[in-house]
CSV table of C-alpha atoms in Angstrom, one decimal:
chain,number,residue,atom,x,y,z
L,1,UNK,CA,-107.1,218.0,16.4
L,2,UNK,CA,-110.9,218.8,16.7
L,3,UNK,CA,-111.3,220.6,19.6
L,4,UNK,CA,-108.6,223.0,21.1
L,5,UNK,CA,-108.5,224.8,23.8
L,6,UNK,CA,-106.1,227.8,24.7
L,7,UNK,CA,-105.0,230.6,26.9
L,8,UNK,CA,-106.2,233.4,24.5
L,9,UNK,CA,-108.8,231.6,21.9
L,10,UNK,CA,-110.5,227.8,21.3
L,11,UNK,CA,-111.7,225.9,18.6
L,12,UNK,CA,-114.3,222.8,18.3
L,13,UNK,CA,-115.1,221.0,14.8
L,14,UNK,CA,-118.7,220.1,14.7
L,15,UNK,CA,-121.3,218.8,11.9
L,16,UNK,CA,-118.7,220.4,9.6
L,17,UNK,CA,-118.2,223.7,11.3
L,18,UNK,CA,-115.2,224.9,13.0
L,19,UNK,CA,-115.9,227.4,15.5
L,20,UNK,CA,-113.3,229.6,17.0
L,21,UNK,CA,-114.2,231.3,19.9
L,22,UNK,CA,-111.5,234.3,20.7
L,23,UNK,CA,-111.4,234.3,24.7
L,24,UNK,CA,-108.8,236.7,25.9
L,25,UNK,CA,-109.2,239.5,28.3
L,26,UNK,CA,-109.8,242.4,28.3
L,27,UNK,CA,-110.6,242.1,24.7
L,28,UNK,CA,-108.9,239.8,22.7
L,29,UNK,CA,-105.7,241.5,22.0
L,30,UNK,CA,-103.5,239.8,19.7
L,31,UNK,CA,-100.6,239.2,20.9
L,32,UNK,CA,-97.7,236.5,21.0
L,33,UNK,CA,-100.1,234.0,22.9
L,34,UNK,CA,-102.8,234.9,20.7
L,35,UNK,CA,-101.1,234.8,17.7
L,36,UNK,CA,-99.1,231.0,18.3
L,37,UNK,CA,-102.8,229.9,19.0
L,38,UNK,CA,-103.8,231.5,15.9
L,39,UNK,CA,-100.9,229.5,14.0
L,40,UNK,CA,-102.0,226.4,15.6
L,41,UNK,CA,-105.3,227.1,13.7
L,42,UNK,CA,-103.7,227.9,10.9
L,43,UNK,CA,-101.9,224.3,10.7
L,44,UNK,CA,-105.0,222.4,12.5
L,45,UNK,CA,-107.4,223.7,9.1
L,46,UNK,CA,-104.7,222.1,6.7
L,47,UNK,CA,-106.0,218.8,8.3
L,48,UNK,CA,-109.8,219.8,9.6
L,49,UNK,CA,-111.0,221.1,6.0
L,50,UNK,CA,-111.2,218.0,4.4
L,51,UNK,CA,-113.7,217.6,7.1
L,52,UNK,CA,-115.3,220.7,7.5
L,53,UNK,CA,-117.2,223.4,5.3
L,54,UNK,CA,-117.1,226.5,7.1
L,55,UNK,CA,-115.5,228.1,9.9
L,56,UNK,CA,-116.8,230.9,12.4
L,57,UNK,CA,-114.9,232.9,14.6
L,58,UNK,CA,-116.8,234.9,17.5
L,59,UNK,CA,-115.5,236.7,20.5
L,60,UNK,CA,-116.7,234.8,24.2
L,61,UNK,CA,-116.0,238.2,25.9
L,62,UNK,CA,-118.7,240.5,26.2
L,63,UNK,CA,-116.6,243.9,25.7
L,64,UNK,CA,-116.3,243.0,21.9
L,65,UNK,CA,-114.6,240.9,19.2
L,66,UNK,CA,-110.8,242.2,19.0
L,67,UNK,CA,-109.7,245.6,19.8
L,68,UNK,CA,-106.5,244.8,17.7
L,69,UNK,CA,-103.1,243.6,18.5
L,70,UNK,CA,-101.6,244.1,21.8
L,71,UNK,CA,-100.3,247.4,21.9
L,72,UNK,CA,-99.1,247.3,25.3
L,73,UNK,CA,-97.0,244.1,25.1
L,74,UNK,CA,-95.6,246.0,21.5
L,75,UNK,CA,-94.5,248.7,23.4
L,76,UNK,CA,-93.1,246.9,26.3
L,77,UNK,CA,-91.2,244.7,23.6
L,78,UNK,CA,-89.7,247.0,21.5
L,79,UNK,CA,-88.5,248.9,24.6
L,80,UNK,CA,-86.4,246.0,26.2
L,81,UNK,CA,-84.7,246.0,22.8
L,82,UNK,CA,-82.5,248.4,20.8
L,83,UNK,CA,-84.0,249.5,17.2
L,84,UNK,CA,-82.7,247.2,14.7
L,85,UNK,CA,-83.9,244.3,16.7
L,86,UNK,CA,-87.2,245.6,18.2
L,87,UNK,CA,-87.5,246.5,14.5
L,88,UNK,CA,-86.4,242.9,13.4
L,89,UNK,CA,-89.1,241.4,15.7
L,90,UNK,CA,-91.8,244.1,14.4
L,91,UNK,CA,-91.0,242.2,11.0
L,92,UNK,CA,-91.1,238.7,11.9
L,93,UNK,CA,-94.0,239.7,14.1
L,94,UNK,CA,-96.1,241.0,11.1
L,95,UNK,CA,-94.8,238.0,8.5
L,96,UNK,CA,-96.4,235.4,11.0
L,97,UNK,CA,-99.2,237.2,11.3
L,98,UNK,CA,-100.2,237.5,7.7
L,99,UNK,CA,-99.6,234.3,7.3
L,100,UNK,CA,-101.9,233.5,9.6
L,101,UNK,CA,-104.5,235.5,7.5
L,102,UNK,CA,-103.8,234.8,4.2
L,103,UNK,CA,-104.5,231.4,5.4
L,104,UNK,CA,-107.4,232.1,6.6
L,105,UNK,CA,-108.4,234.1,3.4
L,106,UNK,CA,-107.2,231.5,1.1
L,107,UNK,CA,-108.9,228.8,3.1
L,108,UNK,CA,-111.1,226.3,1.2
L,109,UNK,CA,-113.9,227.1,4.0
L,110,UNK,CA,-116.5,229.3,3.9
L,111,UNK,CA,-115.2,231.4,6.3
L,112,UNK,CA,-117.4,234.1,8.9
L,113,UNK,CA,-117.0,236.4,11.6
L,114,UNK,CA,-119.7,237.1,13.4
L,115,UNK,CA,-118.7,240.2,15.7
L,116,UNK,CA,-120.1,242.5,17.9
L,117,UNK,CA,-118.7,245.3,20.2
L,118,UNK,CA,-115.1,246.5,19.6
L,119,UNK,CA,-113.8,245.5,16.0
L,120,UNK,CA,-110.7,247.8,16.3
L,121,UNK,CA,-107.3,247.5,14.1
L,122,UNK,CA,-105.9,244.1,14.0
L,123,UNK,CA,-109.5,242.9,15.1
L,124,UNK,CA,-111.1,244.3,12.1
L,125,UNK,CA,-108.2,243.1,10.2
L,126,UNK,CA,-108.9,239.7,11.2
L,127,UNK,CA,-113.0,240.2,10.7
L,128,UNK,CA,-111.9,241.1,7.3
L,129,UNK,CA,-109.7,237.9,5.9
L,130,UNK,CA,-113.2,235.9,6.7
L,131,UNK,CA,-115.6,235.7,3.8
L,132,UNK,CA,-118.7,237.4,5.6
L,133,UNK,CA,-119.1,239.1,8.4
L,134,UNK,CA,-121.8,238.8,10.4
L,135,UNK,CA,-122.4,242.1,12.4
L,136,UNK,CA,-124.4,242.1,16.1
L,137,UNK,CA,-126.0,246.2,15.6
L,138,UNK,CA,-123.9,247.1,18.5
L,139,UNK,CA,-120.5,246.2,16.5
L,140,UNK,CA,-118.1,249.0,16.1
L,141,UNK,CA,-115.1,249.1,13.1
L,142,UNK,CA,-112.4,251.4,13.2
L,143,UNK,CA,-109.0,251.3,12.1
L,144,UNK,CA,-107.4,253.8,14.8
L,145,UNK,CA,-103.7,253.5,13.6
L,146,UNK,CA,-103.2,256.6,12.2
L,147,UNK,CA,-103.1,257.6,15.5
L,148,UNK,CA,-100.1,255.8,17.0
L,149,UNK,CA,-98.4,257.0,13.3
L,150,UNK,CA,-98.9,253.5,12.1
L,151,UNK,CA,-100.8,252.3,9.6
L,152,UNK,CA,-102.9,249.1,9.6
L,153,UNK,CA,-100.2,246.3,9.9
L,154,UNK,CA,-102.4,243.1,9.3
L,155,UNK,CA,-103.5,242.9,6.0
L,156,UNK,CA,-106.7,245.7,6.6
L,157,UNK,CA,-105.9,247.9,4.2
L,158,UNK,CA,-105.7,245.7,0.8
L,159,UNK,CA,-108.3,243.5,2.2
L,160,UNK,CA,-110.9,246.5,2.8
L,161,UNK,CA,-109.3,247.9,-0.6
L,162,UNK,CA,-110.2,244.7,-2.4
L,163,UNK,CA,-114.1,244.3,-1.3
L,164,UNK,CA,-115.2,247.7,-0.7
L,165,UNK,CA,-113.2,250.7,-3.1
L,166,UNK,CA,-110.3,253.0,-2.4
L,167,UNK,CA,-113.1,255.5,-1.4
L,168,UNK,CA,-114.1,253.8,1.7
L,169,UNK,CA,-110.5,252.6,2.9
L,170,UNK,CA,-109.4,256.6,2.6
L,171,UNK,CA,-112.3,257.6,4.9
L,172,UNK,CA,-112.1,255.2,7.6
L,173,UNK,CA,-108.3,255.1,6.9
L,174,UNK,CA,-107.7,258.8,7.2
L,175,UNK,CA,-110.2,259.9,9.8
L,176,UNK,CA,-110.1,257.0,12.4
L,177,UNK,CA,-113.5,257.0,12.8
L,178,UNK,CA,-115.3,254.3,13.8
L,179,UNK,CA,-118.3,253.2,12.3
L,180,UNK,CA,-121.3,251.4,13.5
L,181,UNK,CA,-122.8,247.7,11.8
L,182,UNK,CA,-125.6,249.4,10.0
L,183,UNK,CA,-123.4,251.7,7.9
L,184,UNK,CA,-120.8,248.7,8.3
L,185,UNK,CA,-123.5,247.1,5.6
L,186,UNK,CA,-124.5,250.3,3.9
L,187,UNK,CA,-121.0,250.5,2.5
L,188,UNK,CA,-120.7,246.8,2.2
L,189,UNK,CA,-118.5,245.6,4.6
L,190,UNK,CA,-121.6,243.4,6.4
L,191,UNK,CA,-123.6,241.2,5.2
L,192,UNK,CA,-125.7,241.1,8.0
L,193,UNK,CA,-127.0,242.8,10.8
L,194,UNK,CA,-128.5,241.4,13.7
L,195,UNK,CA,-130.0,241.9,16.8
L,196,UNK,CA,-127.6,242.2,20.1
L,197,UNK,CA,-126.6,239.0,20.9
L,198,UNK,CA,-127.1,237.1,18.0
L,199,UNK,CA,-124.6,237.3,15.7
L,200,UNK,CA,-123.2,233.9,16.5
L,201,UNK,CA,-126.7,232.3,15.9
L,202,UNK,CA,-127.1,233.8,12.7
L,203,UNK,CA,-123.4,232.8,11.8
L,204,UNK,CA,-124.6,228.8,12.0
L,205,UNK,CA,-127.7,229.1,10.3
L,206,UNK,CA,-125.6,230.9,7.3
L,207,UNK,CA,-122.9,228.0,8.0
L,208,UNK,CA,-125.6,225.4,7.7
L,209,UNK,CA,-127.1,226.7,4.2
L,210,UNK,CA,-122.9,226.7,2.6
L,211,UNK,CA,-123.0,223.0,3.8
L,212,UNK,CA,-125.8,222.3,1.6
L,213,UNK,CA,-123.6,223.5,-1.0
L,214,UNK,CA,-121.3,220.9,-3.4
L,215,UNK,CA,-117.9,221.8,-1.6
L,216,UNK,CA,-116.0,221.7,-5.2
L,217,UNK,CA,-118.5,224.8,-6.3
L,218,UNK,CA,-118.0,226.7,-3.3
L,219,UNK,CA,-114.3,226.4,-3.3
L,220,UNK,CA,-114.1,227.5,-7.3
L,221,UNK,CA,-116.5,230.7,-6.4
L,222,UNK,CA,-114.9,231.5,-3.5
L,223,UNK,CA,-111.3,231.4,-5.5
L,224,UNK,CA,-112.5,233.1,-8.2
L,225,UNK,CA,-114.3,235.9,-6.7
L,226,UNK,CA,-111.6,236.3,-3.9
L,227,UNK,CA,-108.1,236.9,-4.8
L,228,UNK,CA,-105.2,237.5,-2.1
L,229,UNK,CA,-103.6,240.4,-2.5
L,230,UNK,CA,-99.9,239.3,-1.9
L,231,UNK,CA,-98.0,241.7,-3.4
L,232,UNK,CA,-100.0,244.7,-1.7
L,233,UNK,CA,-99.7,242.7,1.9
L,234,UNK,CA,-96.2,242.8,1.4
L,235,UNK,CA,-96.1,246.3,0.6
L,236,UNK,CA,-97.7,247.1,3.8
L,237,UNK,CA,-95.5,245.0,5.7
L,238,UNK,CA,-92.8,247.0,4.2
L,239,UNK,CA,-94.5,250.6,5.1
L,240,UNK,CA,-95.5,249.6,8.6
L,241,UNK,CA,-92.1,248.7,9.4
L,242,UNK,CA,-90.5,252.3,7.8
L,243,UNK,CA,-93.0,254.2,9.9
L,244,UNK,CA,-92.1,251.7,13.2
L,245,UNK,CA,-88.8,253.1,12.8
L,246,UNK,CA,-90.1,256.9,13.5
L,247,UNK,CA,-90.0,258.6,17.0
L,248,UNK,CA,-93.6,259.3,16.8
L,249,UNK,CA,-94.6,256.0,16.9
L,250,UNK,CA,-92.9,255.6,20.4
L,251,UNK,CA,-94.5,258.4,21.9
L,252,UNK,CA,-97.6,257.4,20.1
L,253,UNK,CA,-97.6,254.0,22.2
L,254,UNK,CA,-96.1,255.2,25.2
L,255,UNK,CA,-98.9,257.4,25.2
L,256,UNK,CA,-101.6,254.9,24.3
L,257,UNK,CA,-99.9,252.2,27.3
L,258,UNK,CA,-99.6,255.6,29.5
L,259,UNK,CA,-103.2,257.0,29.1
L,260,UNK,CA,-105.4,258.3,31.7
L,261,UNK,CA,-107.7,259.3,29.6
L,262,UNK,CA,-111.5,257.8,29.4
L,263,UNK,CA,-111.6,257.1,25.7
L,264,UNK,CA,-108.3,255.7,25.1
L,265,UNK,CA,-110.1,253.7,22.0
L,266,UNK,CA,-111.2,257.1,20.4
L,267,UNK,CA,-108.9,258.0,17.4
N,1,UNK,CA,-138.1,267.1,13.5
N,2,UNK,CA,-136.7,267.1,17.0
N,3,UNK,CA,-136.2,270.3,18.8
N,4,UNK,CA,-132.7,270.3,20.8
N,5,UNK,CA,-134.7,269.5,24.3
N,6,UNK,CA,-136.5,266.6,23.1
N,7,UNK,CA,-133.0,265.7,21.6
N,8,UNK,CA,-131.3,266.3,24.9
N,9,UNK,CA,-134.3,264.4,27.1
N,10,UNK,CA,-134.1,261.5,24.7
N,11,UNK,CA,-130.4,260.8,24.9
N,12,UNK,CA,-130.9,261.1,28.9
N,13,UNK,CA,-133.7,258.7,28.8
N,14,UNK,CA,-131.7,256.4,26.7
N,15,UNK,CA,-128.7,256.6,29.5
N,16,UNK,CA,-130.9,256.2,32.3
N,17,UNK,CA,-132.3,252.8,30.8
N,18,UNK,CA,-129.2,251.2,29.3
N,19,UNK,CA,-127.0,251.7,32.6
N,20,UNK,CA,-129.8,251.7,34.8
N,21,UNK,CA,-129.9,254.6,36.5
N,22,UNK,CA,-132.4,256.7,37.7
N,23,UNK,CA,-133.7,259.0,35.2
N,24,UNK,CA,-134.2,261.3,38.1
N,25,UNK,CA,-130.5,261.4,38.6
N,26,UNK,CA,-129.3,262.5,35.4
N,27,UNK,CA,-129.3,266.3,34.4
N,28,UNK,CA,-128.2,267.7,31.3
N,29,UNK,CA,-124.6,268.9,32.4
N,30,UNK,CA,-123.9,265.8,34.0
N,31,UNK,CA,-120.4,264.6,33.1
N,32,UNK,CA,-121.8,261.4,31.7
N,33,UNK,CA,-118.9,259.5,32.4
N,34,UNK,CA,-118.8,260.0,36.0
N,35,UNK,CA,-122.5,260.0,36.6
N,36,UNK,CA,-123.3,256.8,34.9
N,37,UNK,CA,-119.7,255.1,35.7
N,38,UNK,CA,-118.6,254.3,32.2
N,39,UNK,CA,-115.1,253.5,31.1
N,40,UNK,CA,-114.5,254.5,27.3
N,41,UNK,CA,-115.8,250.8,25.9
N,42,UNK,CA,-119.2,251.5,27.6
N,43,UNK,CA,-118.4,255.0,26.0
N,44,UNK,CA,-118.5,253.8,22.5
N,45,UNK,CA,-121.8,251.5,23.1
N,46,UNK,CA,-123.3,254.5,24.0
N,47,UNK,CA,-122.5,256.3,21.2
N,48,UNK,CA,-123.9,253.0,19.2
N,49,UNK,CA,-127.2,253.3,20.8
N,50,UNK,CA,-127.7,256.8,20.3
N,51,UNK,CA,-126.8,256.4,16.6
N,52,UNK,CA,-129.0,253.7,16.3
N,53,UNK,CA,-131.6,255.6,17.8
N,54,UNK,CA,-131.5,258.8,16.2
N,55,UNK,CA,-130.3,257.3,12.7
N,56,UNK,CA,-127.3,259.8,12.5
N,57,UNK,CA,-123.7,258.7,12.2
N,58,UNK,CA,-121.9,260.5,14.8
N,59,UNK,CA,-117.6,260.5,13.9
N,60,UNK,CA,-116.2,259.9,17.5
N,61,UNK,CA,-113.8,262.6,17.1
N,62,UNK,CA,-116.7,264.3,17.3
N,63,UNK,CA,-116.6,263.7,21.1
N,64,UNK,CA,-113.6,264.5,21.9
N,65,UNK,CA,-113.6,266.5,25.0
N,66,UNK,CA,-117.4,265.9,25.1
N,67,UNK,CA,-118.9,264.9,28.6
N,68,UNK,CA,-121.9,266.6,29.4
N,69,UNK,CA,-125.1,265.4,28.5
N,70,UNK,CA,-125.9,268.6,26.5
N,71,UNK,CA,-122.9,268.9,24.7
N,72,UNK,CA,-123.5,265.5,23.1
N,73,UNK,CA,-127.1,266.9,22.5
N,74,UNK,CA,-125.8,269.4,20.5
N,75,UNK,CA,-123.7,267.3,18.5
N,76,UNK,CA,-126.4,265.2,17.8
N,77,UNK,CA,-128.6,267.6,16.7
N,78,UNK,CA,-126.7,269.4,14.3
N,79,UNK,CA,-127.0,265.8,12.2
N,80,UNK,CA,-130.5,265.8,12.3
């Protein structure tokens, strides 16, 4: 399949490029409809990357790339349900999701995100399993689980562990602050920052340069510079689904879906 | 370096462009959020652009509870 279209994201193969354009309002949540669109990626690049070179995923909505998975559908879910199986679902939620990822991450592709705007929780997480990431200067990171007592449940935290140092996952980790694209590449996380507006541009001229590349040699860098952390993802399925269990994480949705307040996205 | 009304002017010139609104129309105790109309996305992109422009990171916890114009002055220029 070359060209896809869904309800909450699309994809189109071109001169060796899949682009994935994220299209669900208000800001790309991921939820169930995001991520079986998201697994239909995942099988489509088994047969599009003997085809292909590189992949970019962007966000058509101008309020951001992903402000994480969908808190309010998680909240209406798990409500409907008693504990052992809203917790079951949590589970099977989070297994298909890192699949999903570690597919991504393992992908033979050259893989980039070029975000701007909100690149909150699962969005960041999702920024992260791509090889670069290709920052507009108005792009915003932030891992704001912490404040639902959750922790990252999408691969974030070995993935931010693995490229930038125990240092950097603690602060942004711990404090829930958000941080902007310029100290996004300070620390390492970027490797480039560009003008409003033209991230996605800058993404295909950086996708065109990896297809002048022998494929064989990228794929061998790219798996020898970029190992998936499996047994740590696992571990964090694990933890994320002890702290689900806890009564503050109820009223730390319930509060989130319930919220009046103007900066809901503010940690 | 700045002094703490060139700070202040600065961030409401910087609102008044952005969300185009009449310089004229903003005052320093303004709650920003009702005056220029923004919802807590259009929150963060402000906080963005005043980063940008004064080259200071500003943690949003920081702003917590911050809605004035000169409040967010004076958080900006204690990083100065």
């Amino acid at each position: 399949m070359k060209q896809f279209h869904g309800q909450a994201l699309s994809w189109e193969l071109s001169d060796g490029v899949i682009e994935v354009a994220l299209h669900r309002e208000p800001c790309n949540e991921i939820g169930s409809q995001t991520l079986e669109e998201l697994e239909k990626l995942a099988t489509a690049l088994e047969i599009l990357t003997d085809q292909s070179h590189a992949l970019i995923i962007y966000s058509d909505l101008k309020s951001g790339f992903c402000s994480g998975a969908d808190l309010r559908e998680l909240y209406c879910r798990s409500r409907e349900m008693e504990q052992a199986k809203a917790l079951e679902g949590v589970r099977d939620y989070l297994k298909r999701i890192h699949r999903v990822m570690n597919t991504l991450d393992a992908s033979p592709l050259t893989t980039i995100a070029a975000v701007h705007g909100v690149t909150f929780g699962g969005g960041f997480e999702l920024a992260l399993a791509c090889d670069l990431i290709i920052a507009d200067k108005m792009a915003r990171f932030c891992f704001p689980e912490l404040r639902l007592g959750l922790i990252p449940g999408f691969g974030g935290i070995p993935r931010l562990k693995r490229d930038l140092g125990n240092g950097v996952v603690r602060d942004l980790l711990l404090t829930g602050r958000s941080i902007n694209a310029t100290k996004g590449q300070a620390i390492g996380l970027v490797s480039q920052v560009v003008a409003e507006g033209e991230a996605l541009k800058a993404a295909r001229a950086t996708a065109s340069q990896i297809g002048k590349f022998d494929r064989r040699t990228a794929i061998a860098a790219k798996q020898f510079i970029k190992p998936i952390p499996y047994e740590e993802l696992q571990r964090e399925i694990d933890i994320f689904c002890d702290l689900f269990a806890q009564p503050a994480v109820e009223r730390g949705l319930k509060r989130f879906v319930e919220s009046a307040e103007v900066l809901p996205y503010l940690p | 370096m700045r002094t703490a009304d060139q700070t202040l002017d600065e961030i409401l010139n910087l609102a008044a462009i952005h969300f185009k609104v009449p310089r004229q129309k903003l005052t320093p105790d303004d709650d920003f959020f009702k005056t220029l109309g923004i919802d807590s996305l259009q929150a963060l992109d402000l906080l963005t652009r005043i980063e940008h422009h004064f080259n200071v990171e500003l943690p949003d916890y920081e702003l917590q509870g911050v809605s004035d114009f000169r409040t967010l002055a004076g958080r900006i220029q204690a990083r100065l």
